[in-house]
mmCIF file with all atom_site columns, C-alpha atoms in Angstrom:
data_model
loop_
_atom_site.group_PDB
_atom_site.id
_atom_site.type_symbol
_atom_site.label_atom_id
_atom_site.label_alt_id
_atom_site.label_comp_id
_atom_site.label_asym_id
_atom_site.label_entity_id
_atom_site.label_seq_id
_atom_site.pdbx_PDB_ins_code
_atom_site.Cartn_x
_atom_site.Cartn_y
_atom_site.Cartn_z
_atom_site.occupancy
_atom_site.B_iso_or_equiv
_atom_site.pdbx_formal_charge
_atom_site.auth_seq_id
_atom_site.auth_comp_id
_atom_site.auth_asym_id
_atom_site.auth_atom_id
_atom_site.pdbx_PDB_model_num
ATOM 1  C CA . VAL A 1 1  ? 0.000  0.000  0.000  1.00 0.00 ? 1  VAL A CA 1
ATOM 2  C CA . PHE A 1 2  ? 3.054  2.257  0.218  1.00 0.00 ? 2  PHE A CA 1
ATOM 3  C CA . ASP A 1 3  ? 6.512  2.332  -1.300 1.00 0.00 ? 3  ASP A CA 1
ATOM 4  C CA . ALA A 1 4  ? 9.621  3.635  0.411  1.00 0.00 ? 4  ALA A CA 1
ATOM 5  C CA . PHE A 1 5  ? 12.598 4.966  -1.546 1.00 0.00 ? 5  PHE A CA 1
ATOM 6  C CA . PRO A 1 6  ? 15.536 4.715  -1.415 1.00 0.00 ? 6  PRO A CA 1
ATOM 7  C CA . ASN A 1 7  ? 16.009 1.388  0.281  1.00 0.00 ? 7  ASN A CA 1
ATOM 8  C CA . PRO A 1 8  ? 18.568 1.289  1.769  1.00 0.00 ? 8  PRO A CA 1
ATOM 9  C CA . PHE A 1 9  ? 18.058 4.857  2.971  1.00 0.00 ? 9  PHE A CA 1
ATOM 10 C CA . GLY A 1 10 ? 20.374 7.525  4.312  1.00 0.00 ? 10 GLY A CA 1
ATOM 11 C CA . GLU A 1 11 ? 19.182 10.909 5.607  1.00 0.00 ? 11 GLU A CA 1
ATOM 12 C CA . ALA A 1 12 ? 15.621 10.774 4.250  1.00 0.00 ? 12 ALA A CA 1
ATOM 13 C CA . ILE A 1 13 ? 12.906 8.382  3.093  1.00 0.00 ? 13 ILE A CA 1
ATOM 14 C CA . ALA A 1 14 ? 10.334 9.211  0.414  1.00 0.00 ? 14 ALA A CA 1
ATOM 15 C CA . ILE A 1 15 ? 7.004  7.450  1.001  1.00 0.00 ? 15 ILE A CA 1
ATOM 16 C CA . THR A 1 16 ? 4.556  7.110  -1.905 1.00 0.00 ? 16 THR A CA 1
ATOM 17 C CA . LEU A 1 17 ? 1.016  6.025  -1.070 1.00 0.00 ? 17 LEU A CA 1
ATOM 18 C CA . GLY A 1 18 ? -0.503 3.229  -3.144 1.00 0.00 ? 18 GLY A CA 1
ATOM 19 C CA . ARG A 1 19 ? -4.055 4.020  -2.038 1.00 0.00 ? 19 ARG A CA 1
ATOM 20 C CA . SER A 1 20 ? -6.027 6.860  -0.482 1.00 0.00 ? 20 SER A CA 1
ATOM 21 C CA . LEU A 1 21 ? -6.248 7.217  3.285  1.00 0.00 ? 21 LEU A CA 1
ATOM 22 C CA . PRO A 1 22 ? -9.375 9.292  3.984  1.00 0.00 ? 22 PRO A CA 1
ATOM 23 C CA . ARG A 1 23 ? -8.643 9.564  7.727  1.00 0.00 ? 23 ARG A CA 1
ATOM 24 C CA . GLY A 1 24 ? -4.901 10.108 7.570  1.00 0.00 ? 24 GLY A CA 1
ATOM 25 C CA . GLY A 1 25 ? -2.795 7.826  9.721  1.00 0.00 ? 25 GLY A CA 1
ATOM 26 C CA . VAL A 1 26 ? 0.504  7.310  11.498 1.00 0.00 ? 26 VAL A CA 1
ATOM 27 C CA . LEU A 1 27 ? 3.917  6.276  10.137 1.00 0.00 ? 27 LEU A CA 1
ATOM 28 C CA . GLN A 1 28 ? 6.126  4.463  12.635 1.00 0.00 ? 28 GLN A CA 1
ATOM 29 C CA . LEU A 1 29 ? 9.696  3.240  12.224 1.00 0.00 ? 29 LEU A CA 1
ATOM 30 C CA . TYR A 1 30 ? 10.899 0.343  14.392 1.00 0.00 ? 30 TYR A CA 1
ATOM 31 C CA . ASP A 1 31 ? 14.411 -1.031 14.719 1.00 0.00 ? 31 ASP A CA 1
ATOM 32 C CA . ALA A 1 32 ? 15.199 -4.752 14.449 1.00 0.00 ? 32 ALA A CA 1
ATOM 33 C CA . THR A 1 33 ? 14.519 -5.268 18.174 1.00 0.00 ? 33 THR A CA 1
ATOM 34 C CA . GLY A 1 34 ? 10.994 -3.839 17.860 1.00 0.00 ? 34 GLY A CA 1
ATOM 35 C CA . ARG A 1 35 ? 11.794 -0.513 19.532 1.00 0.00 ? 35 ARG A CA 1
ATOM 36 C CA . LEU A 1 36 ? 9.933  2.504  18.139 1.00 0.00 ? 36 LEU A CA 1
ATOM 37 C CA . VAL A 1 37 ? 12.579 4.949  16.890 1.00 0.00 ? 37 VAL A CA 1
ATOM 38 C CA . MET A 1 38 ? 10.491 7.440  14.887 1.00 0.00 ? 38 MET A CA 1
ATOM 39 C CA . LYS A 1 39 ? 6.835  8.401  14.585 1.00 0.00 ? 39 LYS A CA 1
ATOM 40 C CA . ARG A 1 40 ? 4.981  10.847 12.328 1.00 0.00 ? 40 ARG A CA 1
ATOM 41 C CA . SER A 1 41 ? 1.270  11.610 12.428 1.00 0.00 ? 41 SER A CA 1
ATOM 42 C CA . LEU A 1 42 ? -0.454 12.118 9.085  1.00 0.00 ? 42 LEU A CA 1
ATOM 43 C CA . TYR A 1 43 ? -3.373 14.517 9.425  1.00 0.00 ? 43 TYR A CA 1
ATOM 44 C CA . GLY A 1 44 ? -6.307 14.810 7.058  1.00 0.00 ? 44 GLY A CA 1
ATOM 45 C CA . ALA A 1 45 ? -7.129 12.878 3.924  1.00 0.00 ? 45 ALA A CA 1
ATOM 46 C CA . LEU A 1 46 ? -4.232 11.564 1.844  1.00 0.00 ? 46 LEU A CA 1
ATOM 47 C CA . LEU A 1 47 ? -4.648 10.528 -1.782 1.00 0.00 ? 47 LEU A CA 1
ATOM 48 C CA . GLU A 1 48 ? -3.217 7.647  -3.761 1.00 0.00 ? 48 GLU A CA 1
ATOM 49 C CA . GLY A 1 49 ? 0.090  8.792  -5.261 1.00 0.00 ? 49 GLY A CA 1
ATOM 50 C CA . ASP A 1 50 ? 0.759  11.403 -2.547 1.00 0.00 ? 50 ASP A CA 1
ATOM 51 C CA . GLN A 1 51 ? 4.399  11.540 -1.524 1.00 0.00 ? 51 GLN A CA 1
ATOM 52 C CA . LEU A 1 52 ? 5.682  12.180 1.987  1.00 0.00 ? 52 LEU A CA 1
ATOM 53 C CA . ASN A 1 53 ? 9.304  12.971 2.774  1.00 0.00 ? 53 ASN A CA 1
ATOM 54 C CA . LEU A 1 54 ? 10.659 11.884 6.139  1.00 0.00 ? 54 LEU A CA 1
ATOM 55 C CA . GLU A 1 55 ? 13.931 13.197 7.485  1.00 0.00 ? 55 GLU A CA 1
ATOM 56 C CA . VAL A 1 56 ? 15.733 10.556 9.503  1.00 0.00 ? 56 VAL A CA 1
ATOM 57 C CA . PRO A 1 57 ? 17.705 11.529 12.627 1.00 0.00 ? 57 PRO A CA 1
ATOM 58 C CA . GLY A 1 58 ? 21.458 11.317 12.094 1.00 0.00 ? 58 GLY A CA 1
ATOM 59 C CA . SER A 1 59 ? 21.754 9.409  15.365 1.00 0.00 ? 59 SER A CA 1
ATOM 60 C CA . LEU A 1 60 ? 19.871 6.439  13.897 1.00 0.00 ? 60 LEU A CA 1
ATOM 61 C CA . PRO A 1 61 ? 22.486 3.707  13.273 1.00 0.00 ? 61 PRO A CA 1
ATOM 62 C CA . ALA A 1 62 ? 22.861 1.595  10.151 1.00 0.00 ? 62 ALA A CA 1
ATOM 63 C CA . GLY A 1 63 ? 20.802 -1.592 10.196 1.00 0.00 ? 63 GLY A CA 1
ATOM 64 C CA . ALA A 1 64 ? 17.426 -3.199 9.564  1.00 0.00 ? 64 ALA A CA 1
ATOM 65 C CA . TYR A 1 65 ? 14.144 -1.383 10.270 1.00 0.00 ? 65 TYR A CA 1
ATOM 66 C CA . PHE A 1 66 ? 10.424 -1.879 9.733  1.00 0.00 ? 66 PHE A CA 1
ATOM 67 C CA . MET A 1 67 ? 8.075  0.918  8.744  1.00 0.00 ? 67 MET A CA 1
ATOM 68 C CA . VAL A 1 68 ? 4.436  0.587  9.757  1.00 0.00 ? 68 VAL A CA 1
ATOM 69 C CA . LEU A 1 69 ? 1.639  2.682  8.276  1.00 0.00 ? 69 LEU A CA 1
ATOM 70 C CA . LYS A 1 70 ? -1.485 2.671  10.434 1.00 0.00 ? 70 LYS A CA 1
ATOM 71 C CA . SER A 1 71 ? -4.777 4.074  9.209  1.00 0.00 ? 71 SER A CA 1
ATOM 72 C CA . GLY A 1 72 ? -7.925 3.199  11.136 1.00 0.00 ? 72 GLY A CA 1
ATOM 73 C CA . ALA A 1 73 ? -7.896 -0.580 11.640 1.00 0.00 ? 73 ALA A CA 1
ATOM 74 C CA . ASP A 1 74 ? -5.483 -1.121 8.715  1.00 0.00 ? 74 ASP A CA 1
ATOM 75 C CA . ARG A 1 75 ? -1.778 -1.868 9.204  1.00 0.00 ? 75 ARG A CA 1
ATOM 76 C CA . PHE A 1 76 ? 0.786  -1.976 6.394  1.00 0.00 ? 76 PHE A CA 1
ATOM 77 C CA . TYR A 1 77 ? 4.443  -2.982 6.774  1.00 0.00 ? 77 TYR A CA 1
ATOM 78 C CA . ARG A 1 78 ? 7.608  -2.371 4.789  1.00 0.00 ? 78 ARG A CA 1
ATOM 79 C CA . PRO A 1 79 ? 11.152 -3.609 5.656  1.00 0.00 ? 79 PRO A CA 1
ATOM 80 C CA . LEU A 1 80 ? 13.828 -0.926 5.305  1.00 0.00 ? 80 LEU A CA 1
ATOM 81 C CA . PHE A 1 81 ? 17.583 -0.768 5.713  1.00 0.00 ? 81 PHE A CA 1
ATOM 82 C CA . ARG A 1 82 ? 19.796 2.144  6.665  1.00 0.00 ? 82 ARG A CA 1
ATOM 83 C CA . TYR A 1 83 ? 23.350 2.310  5.319  1.00 0.00 ? 83 TYR A CA 1
#
């Protein structure tokens, strides 16, 4: 339901929505241990094809991550890697 580019990522991640989210949602980034390391609320309606740019804290180490997009009862997951 969403694509993340580039993967692996560096200082930023571009998220492109694959479907509309009429109620907005929340993007969460978890490290490989399941610890929440970043969260961004998405307010208002979002349309299919909308792009969101997330700046990633420089203190976030290289490694494996999981991005979760929550909207209402829906949950969508994407594995990501930081170099």
